[in-house]
Coordinates of C-alpha atoms in Angstrom, one line a residue:
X7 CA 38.0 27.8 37.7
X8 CA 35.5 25.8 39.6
X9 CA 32.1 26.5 40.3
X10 CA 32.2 27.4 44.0
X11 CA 35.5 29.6 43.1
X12 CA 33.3 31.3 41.0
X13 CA 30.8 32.0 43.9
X14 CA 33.2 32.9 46.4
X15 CA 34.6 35.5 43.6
X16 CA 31.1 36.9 43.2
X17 CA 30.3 37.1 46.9
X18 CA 34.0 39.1 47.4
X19 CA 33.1 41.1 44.2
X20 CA 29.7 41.8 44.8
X21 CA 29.0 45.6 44.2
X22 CA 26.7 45.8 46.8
X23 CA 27.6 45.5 50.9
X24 CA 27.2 41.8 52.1
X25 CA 27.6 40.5 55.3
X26 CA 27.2 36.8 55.9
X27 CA 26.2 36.6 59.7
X28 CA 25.4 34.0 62.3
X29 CA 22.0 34.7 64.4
X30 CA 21.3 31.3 66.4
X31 CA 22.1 33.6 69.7
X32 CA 19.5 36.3 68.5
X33 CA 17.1 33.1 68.3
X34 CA 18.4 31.6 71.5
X35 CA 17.8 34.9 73.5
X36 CA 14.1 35.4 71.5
X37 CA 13.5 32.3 73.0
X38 CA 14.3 32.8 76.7
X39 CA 12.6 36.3 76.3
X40 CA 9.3 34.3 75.2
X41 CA 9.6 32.2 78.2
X42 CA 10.3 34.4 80.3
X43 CA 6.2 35.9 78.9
X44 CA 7.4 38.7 76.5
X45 CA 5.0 39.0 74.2
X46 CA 5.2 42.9 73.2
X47 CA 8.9 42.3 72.1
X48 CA 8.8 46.8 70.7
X49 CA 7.8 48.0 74.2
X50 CA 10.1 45.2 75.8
X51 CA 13.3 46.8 73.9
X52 CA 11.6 50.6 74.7
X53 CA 11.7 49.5 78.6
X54 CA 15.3 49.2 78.6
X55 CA 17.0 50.2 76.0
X56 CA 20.2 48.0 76.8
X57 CA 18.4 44.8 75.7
X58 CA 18.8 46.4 72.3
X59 CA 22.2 46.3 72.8
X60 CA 21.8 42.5 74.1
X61 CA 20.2 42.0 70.8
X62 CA 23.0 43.5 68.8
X63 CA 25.5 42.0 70.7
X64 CA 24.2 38.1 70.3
X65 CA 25.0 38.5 66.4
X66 CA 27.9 36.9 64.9
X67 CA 29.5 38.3 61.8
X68 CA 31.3 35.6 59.8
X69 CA 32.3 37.4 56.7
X70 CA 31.8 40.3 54.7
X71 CA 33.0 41.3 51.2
X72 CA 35.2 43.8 49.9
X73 CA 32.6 46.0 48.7
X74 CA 31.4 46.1 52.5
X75 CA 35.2 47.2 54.1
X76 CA 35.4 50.2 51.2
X77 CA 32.0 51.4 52.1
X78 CA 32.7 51.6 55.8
X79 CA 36.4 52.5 55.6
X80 CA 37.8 49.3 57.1
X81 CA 41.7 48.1 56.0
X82 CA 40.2 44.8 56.6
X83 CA 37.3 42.8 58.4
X84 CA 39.1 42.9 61.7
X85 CA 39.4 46.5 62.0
X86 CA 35.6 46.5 60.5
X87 CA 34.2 44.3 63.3
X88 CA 36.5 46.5 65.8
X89 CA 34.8 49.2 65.2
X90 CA 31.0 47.7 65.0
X91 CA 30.5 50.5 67.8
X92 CA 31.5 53.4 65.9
X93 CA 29.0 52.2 62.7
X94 CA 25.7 51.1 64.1
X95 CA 24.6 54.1 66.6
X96 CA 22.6 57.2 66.8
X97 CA 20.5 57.6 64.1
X98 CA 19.8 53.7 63.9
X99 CA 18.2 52.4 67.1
X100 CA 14.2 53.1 66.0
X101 CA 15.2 50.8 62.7
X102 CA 17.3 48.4 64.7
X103 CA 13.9 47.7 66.9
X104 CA 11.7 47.4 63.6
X105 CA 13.7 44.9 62.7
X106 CA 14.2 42.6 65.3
X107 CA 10.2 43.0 65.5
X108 CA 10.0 41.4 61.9
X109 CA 12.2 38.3 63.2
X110 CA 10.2 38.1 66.2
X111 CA 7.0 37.6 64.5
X112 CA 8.4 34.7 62.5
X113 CA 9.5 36.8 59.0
X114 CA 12.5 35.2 57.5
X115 CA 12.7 38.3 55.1
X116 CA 13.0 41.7 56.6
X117 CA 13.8 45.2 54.7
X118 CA 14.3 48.9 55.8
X119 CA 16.3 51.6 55.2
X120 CA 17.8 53.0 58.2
X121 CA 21.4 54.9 59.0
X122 CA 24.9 53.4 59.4
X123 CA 28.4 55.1 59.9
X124 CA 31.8 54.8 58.2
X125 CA 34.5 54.7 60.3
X126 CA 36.0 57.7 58.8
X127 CA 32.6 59.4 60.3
X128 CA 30.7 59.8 57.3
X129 CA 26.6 59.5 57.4
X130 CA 25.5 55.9 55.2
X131 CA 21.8 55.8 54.6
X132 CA 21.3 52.4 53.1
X133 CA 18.9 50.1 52.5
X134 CA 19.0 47.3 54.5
X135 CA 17.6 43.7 53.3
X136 CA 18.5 40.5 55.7
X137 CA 17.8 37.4 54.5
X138 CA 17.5 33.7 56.8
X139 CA 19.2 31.3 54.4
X140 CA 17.0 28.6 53.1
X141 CA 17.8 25.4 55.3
X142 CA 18.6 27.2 58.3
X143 CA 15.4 28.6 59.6
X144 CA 14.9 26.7 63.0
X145 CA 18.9 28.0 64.1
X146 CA 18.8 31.5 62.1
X147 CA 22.9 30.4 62.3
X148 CA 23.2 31.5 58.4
X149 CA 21.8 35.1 57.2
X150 CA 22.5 37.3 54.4
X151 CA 22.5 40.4 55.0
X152 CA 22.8 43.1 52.1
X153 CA 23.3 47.1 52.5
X154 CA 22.2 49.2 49.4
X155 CA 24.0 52.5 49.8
X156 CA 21.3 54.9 49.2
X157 CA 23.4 57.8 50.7
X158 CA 23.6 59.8 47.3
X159 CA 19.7 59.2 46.7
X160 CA 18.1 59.9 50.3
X161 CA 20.4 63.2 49.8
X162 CA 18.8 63.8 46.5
X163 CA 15.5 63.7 47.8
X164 CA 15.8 65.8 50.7
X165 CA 17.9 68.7 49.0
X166 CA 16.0 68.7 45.5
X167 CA 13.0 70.5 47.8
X168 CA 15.5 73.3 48.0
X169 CA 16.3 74.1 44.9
X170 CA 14.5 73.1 41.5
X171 CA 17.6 73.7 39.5
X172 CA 20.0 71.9 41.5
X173 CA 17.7 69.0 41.5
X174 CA 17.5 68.6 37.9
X175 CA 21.3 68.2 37.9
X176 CA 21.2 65.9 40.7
X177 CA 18.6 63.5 38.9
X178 CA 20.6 63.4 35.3
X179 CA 23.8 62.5 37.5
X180 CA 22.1 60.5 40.0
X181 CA 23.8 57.2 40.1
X182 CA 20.9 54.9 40.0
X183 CA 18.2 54.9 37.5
X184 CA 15.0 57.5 37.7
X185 CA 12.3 57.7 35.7
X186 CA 9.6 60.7 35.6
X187 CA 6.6 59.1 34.3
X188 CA 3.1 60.7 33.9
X189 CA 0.2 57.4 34.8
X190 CA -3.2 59.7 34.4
X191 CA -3.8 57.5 31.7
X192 CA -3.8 55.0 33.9
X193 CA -6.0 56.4 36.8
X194 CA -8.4 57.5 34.6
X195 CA -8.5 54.0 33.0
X196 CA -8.7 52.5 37.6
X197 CA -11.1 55.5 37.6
X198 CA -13.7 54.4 35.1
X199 CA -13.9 50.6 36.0
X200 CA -14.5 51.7 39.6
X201 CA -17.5 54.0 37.9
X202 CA -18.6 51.1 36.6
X203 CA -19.5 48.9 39.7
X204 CA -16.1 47.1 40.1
X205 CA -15.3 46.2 43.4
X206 CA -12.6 43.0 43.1
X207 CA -10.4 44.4 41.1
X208 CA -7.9 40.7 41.4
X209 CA -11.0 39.4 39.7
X210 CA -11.6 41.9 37.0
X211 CA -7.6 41.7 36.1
X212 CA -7.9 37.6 36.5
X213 CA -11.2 38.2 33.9
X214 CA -9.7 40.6 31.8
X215 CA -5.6 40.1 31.5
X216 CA -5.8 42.8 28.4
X217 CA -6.4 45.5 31.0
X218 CA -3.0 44.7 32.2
X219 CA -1.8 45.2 28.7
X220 CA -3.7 48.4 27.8
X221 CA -2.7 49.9 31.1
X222 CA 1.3 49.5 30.4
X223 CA 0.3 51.2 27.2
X224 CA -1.1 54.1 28.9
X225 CA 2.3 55.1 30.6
X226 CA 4.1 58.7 29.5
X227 CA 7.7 58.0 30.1
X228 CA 8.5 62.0 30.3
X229 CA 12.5 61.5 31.1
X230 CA 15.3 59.6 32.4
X231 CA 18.8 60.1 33.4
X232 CA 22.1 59.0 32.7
X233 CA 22.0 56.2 34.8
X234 CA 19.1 54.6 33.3
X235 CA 21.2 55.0 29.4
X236 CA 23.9 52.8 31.1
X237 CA 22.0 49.8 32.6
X238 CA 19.7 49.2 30.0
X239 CA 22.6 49.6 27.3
X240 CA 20.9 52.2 25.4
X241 CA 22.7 55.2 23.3
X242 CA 20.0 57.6 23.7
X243 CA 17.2 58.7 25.3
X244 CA 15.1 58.4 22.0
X245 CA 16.4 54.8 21.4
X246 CA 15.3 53.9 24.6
X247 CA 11.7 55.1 24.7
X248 CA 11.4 53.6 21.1
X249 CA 12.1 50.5 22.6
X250 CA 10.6 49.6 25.5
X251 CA 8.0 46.8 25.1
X252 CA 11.8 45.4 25.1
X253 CA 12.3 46.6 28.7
X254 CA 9.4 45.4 29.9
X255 CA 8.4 42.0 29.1
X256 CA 7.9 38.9 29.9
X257 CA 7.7 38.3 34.3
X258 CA 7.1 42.0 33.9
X259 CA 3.5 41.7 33.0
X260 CA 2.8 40.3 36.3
X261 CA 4.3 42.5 38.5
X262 CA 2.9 45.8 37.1
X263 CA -0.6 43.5 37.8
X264 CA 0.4 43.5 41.2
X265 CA 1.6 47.2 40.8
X266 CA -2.3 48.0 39.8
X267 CA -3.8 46.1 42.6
X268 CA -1.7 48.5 44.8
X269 CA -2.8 51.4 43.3
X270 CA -6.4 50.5 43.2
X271 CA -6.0 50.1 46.7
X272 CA -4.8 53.5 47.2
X273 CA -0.6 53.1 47.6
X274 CA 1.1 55.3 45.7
X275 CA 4.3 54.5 47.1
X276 CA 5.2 51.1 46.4
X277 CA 8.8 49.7 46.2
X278 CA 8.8 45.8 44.8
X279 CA 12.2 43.3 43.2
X280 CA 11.1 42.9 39.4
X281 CA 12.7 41.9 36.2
X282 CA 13.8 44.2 33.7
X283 CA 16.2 43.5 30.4
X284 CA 18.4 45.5 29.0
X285 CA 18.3 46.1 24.8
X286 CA 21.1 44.0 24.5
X287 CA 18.7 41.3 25.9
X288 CA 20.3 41.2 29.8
X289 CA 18.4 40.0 32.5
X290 CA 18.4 42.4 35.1
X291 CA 17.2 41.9 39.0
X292 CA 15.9 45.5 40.0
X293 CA 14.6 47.3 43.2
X294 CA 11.7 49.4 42.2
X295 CA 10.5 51.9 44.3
X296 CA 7.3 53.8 42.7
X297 CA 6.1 57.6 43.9
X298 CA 3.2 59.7 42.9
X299 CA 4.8 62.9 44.2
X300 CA 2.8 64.6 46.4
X301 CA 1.1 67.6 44.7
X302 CA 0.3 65.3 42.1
X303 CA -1.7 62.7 43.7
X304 CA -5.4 63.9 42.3
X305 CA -4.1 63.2 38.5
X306 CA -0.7 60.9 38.8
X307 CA 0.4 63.4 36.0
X308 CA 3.9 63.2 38.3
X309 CA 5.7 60.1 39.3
X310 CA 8.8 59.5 39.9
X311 CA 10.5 55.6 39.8
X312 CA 13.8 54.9 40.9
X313 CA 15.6 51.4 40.0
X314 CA 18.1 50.0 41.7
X315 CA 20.3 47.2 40.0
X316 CA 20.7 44.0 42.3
X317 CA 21.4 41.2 40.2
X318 CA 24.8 41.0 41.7
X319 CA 23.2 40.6 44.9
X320 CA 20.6 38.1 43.9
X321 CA 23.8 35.8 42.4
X322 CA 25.5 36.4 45.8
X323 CA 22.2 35.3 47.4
X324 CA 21.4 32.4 44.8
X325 CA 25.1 31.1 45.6
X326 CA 24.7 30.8 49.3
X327 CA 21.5 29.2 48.9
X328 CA 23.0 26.4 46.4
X329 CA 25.5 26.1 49.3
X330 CA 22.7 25.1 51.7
X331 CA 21.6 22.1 49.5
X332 CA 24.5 20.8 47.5
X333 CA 27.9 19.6 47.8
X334 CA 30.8 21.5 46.6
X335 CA 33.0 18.7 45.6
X336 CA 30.9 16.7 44.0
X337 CA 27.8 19.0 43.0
X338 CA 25.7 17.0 43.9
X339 CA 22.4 17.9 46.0
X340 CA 24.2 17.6 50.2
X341 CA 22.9 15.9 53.2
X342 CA 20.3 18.7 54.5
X343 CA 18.9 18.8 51.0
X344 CA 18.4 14.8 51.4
X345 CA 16.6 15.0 54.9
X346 CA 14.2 17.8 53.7
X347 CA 13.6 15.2 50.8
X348 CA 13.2 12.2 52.7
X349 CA 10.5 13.7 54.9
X350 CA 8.6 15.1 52.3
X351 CA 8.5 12.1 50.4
X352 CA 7.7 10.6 53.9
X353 CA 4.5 12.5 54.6
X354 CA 3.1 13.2 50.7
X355 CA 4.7 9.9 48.3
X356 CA 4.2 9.7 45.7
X357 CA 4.0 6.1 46.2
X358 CA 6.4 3.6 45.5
X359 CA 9.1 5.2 46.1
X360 CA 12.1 3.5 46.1
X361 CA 15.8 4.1 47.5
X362 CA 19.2 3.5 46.5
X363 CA 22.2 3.3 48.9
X364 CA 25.9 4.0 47.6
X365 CA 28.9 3.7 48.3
X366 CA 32.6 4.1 46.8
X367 CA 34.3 1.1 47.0
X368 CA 38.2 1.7 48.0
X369 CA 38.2 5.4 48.8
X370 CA 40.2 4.8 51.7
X371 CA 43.1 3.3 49.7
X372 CA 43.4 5.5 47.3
X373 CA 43.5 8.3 49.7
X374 CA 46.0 6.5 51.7
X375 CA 48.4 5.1 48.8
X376 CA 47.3 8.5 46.5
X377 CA 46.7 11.6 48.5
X378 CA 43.3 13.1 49.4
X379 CA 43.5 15.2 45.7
X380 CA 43.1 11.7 44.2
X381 CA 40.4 10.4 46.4
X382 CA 38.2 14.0 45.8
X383 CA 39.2 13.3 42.3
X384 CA 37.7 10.0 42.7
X385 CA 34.4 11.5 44.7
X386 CA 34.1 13.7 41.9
X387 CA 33.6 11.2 38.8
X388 CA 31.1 9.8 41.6
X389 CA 29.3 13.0 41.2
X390 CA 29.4 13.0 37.1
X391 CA 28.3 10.2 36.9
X392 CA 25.1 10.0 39.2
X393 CA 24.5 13.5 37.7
X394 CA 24.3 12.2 34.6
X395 CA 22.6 8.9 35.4
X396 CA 19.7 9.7 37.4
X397 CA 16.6 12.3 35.8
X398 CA 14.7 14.4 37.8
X399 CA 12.0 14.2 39.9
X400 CA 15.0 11.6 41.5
X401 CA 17.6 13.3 42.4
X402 CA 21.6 12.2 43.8
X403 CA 22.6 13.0 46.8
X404 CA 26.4 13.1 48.7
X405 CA 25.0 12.4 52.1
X406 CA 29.0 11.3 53.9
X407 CA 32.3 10.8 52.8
X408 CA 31.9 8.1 50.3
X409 CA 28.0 8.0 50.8
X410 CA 25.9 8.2 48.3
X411 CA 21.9 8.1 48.1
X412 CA 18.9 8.2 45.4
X413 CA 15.7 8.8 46.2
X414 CA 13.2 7.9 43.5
X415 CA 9.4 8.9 43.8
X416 CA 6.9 7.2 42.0
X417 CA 8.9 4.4 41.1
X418 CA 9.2 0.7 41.8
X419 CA 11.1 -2.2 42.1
X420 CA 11.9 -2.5 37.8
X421 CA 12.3 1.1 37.8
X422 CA 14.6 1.2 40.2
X423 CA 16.8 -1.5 39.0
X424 CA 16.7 -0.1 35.8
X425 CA 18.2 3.3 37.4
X426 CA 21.0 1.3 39.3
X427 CA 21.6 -0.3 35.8
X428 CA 21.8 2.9 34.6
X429 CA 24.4 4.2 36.9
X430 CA 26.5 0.9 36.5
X431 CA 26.6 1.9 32.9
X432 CA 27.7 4.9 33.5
X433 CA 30.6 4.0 35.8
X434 CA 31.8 1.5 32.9
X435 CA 31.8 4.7 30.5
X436 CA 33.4 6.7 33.4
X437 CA 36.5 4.4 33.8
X438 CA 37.1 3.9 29.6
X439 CA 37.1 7.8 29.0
X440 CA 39.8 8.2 32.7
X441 CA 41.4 5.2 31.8
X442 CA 45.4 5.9 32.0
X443 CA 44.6 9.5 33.4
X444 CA 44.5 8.3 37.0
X445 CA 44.9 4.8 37.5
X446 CA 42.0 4.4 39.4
X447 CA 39.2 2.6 39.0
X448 CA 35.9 3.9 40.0
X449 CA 33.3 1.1 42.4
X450 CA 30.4 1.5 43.2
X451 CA 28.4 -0.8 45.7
X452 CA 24.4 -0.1 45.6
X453 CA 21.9 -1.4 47.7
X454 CA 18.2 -1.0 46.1
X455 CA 14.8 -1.1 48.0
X456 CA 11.4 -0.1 47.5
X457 CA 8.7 0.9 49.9
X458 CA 5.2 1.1 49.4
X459 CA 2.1 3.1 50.5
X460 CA 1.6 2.1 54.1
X461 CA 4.9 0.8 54.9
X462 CA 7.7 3.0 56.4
X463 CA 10.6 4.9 54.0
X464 CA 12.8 4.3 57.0
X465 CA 12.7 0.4 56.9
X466 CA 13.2 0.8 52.9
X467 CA 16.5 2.6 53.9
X468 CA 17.3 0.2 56.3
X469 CA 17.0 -2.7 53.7
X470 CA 19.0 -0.6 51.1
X471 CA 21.7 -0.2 53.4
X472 CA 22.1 -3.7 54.3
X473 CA 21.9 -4.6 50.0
X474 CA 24.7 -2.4 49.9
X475 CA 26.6 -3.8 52.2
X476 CA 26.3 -7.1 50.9
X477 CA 27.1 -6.1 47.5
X478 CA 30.3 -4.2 49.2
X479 CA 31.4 -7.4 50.8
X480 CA 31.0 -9.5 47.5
X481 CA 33.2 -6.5 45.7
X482 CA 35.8 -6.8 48.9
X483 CA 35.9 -10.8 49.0
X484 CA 36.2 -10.7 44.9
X485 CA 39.1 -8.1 45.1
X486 CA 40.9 -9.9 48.2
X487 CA 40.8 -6.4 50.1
X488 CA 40.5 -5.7 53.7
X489 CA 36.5 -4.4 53.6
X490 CA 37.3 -1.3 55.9
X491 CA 39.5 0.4 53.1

């Protein structure tokens, strides 16, 4: 199983609700609006409360998983996006403006937990998290946009204020992980440095990193539930409190830091994405959200911490985003990654930097005699073997069909030819281990060129180009072949 099957199976498998979505006509219409002199995009949508609709109507839904069609009731995406109508109303509008406030003022990243519909009429409260895909920023024509269902928690909170007894049923079945943890330790610890003449805490933590320590020591974990037995892959209650310096570790140490600064500042409600491990040593992604409950916010002898498990989510996520920048066939880094390159090595160096210019010799042959499958094939063993021949900071890009590029920073004219050696070497080692397998030969034609500090990367590319195409025609005129194929 490839590498991109495995993606696609992990976006469709997801246990969470994605939707993968298309907003370039949400940008296009932000656009005219600014023109037009909207600045106060809220009251704008408050005016007339059919531009919401506008909004809602300019995004594109390109796919969505099957998690996504059971949570809404949906046979299949057609009947899903059919019924669009019947999911986002009533309840939703307030959140649906907050939102399209957060991508007005520039934020790529926008979360909130608002109220959707199944289309078999049942309530969804979810937590909602969209996501502008790294690469597409300037269209906004590829977002991720995950739904939490929260449903069984938002219930829990709003019906355990009505009876004590059904509550603490509620929170041992709930199905994502609570904790009830007791932090007065911990204030009275915030409470004495601020006694003392503190006033930048970030400082004071930045002076002091044992504070951080001592503090996580300080916690009272007073109970958990079922849920949290399961995800951290512990057999009891007793063998989870006994072990969980094991829980929290590592990347852990700096988020409770943040976690203190908050609370120093006075937010006892804080929800943050952190790291957590299970004892079997699993990496988890987790959606915290912290509490002090209410009547207990002059001690902190009461909070409650609910975690969410989204590492399915953030592998959904990490896929798309290694979709933006690489190149399924070959794995190597794709075309938009290359451009982003090229202009920063453009406008920062490090200087030399030099180029090489690729190309596959013969591709059009072999798909014309062979079949495309043998040609990808071929494309492929392009991709092993600049993989394995050129080390970071340089890195191989696809960047056409039988185009190929290098960019090398911080590297001359010998250090360049000693990379293209490199990948020559490679391709002889390539075509021993497939000889007899395929029957075709893999050709390379490179074009080097090196630019220095004050002359231009584009007339290096230029000059790398025209190398290569020398050194295609020598292969060509060698091989007696017509130079197109």
């Amino acid at each position: 199983m490839s590498l991109s099957t495995d993606f696609e199976s992990m976006f469709d498998l997801a246990p969470v609700s994605l939707w993968l979505e298309d907003y370039s006509g949400l940008r296009q219409l932000f656009d005219r609006w600014r023109a037009e002199g909207v600045e106060d995009l809220p009251a704008y949508l408050k005016a007339d409360r059919r531009r919401v609709g506008a909004c809602m109507a300019a995004l594109k839904v390109l796919r969505v998983n099957e998690t996504t069609l059971r949570l809404f009731a949906a046979a299949d995406q057609d009947e899903l996006l059919a019924g669009l109508g019947r999911i986002f109303r009533g309840d939703m509008a307030d959140g649906v403006i907050y939102e399209l406030e957060q991508l007005w003022l520039g934020e790529l990243l926008v979360e909130n937990q608002t109220v959707n519909y199944a289309l078999d009429g049942r309530r969804l409260d979810v937590q909602l998290r969209v996501r502008v895909l790294p690469g597409h920023e300037s269209t906004w024509d590829r977002v991720l946009v995950s739904l939490d269902d929260i449903t069984a928690r938002v219930t829990a909170e709003r019906e355990r204020a009505q009876s004590s007894q059904y509550a603490s049923g509620l929170f041992d079945h709930s199905p994502v992980s609570l904790w009830v943890e007791d932090f007065s330790a911990v204030k009275r610890l915030l409470d004495d440095i601020r006694a003392r003449g503190i006033t930048d805490f970030n400082t004071f933590l930045k002076v002091h990193p044992e504070f951080v320590t001592r503090c996580m020591q300080e916690i009272r974990v007073i109970d958990v539930n079922r849920e949290t037995l399961r995800m951290f892959a512990a057999d009891s209650k007793k063998t989870l409190l006994e072990n969980i310096p094991r829980v929290f570790r590592d990347e852990m140490q700096d988020s409770f830091s943040e976690q203190l600064q908050d609370l120093w500042a006075g937010k006892t409600l804080q929800h943050r994405e952190v790291i957590n491990y299970s004892l079997n040593g699993e990496l988890i992604n987790i959606h915290m959200q912290f509490s002090v409950l209410e009547a207990h916010l002059a001690e902190w002898d009461l909070v409650l911490v609910s975690l969410m498990d989204i590492t399915a989510r953030k592998k959904a996520e990490a896929y798309l985003e290694y979709l933006g920048k690489h190149d399924v066939l070959t794995q190597l880094r794709n075309r938009t990654f290359y451009t982003e390159e090229l202009n920063r090595l453009t406008r920062k160096g490090p200087w030399p930097v030099s180029v090489l210019s690729i190309d596959l010799n013969g591709l059009k042959q072999v798909n014309d005699e062979s079949g495309h499958a043998a040609g990808d094939a071929l494309l492929r063993r392009v991709g092993e073997v600049l993989g394995k021949a050129v080390e970071a900071p340089a890195w191989p890009a696809r960047v056409g069909g039988d185009e190929f590029a290098v960019l090398l920073p911080a590297t001359d004219e010998r250090g360049a030819q000693v990379t293209c050696e490199r990948i020559l070497t490679m391709v002889d080692l390539n075509n021993q281990f497939y000889a007899g397998r395929s029957g075709h030969s893999l050709s390379l034609a490179i074009g080097v060129a090196t630019c220095a500090f004050g002359d231009t990367l584009e007339s290096a590319l230029l000059r790398a180009d025209k190398a290569m195409y020398e050194a295609k025609a020598v292969h060509y005129d060698a091989h007696g072949a017509d130079r197109r194929r």
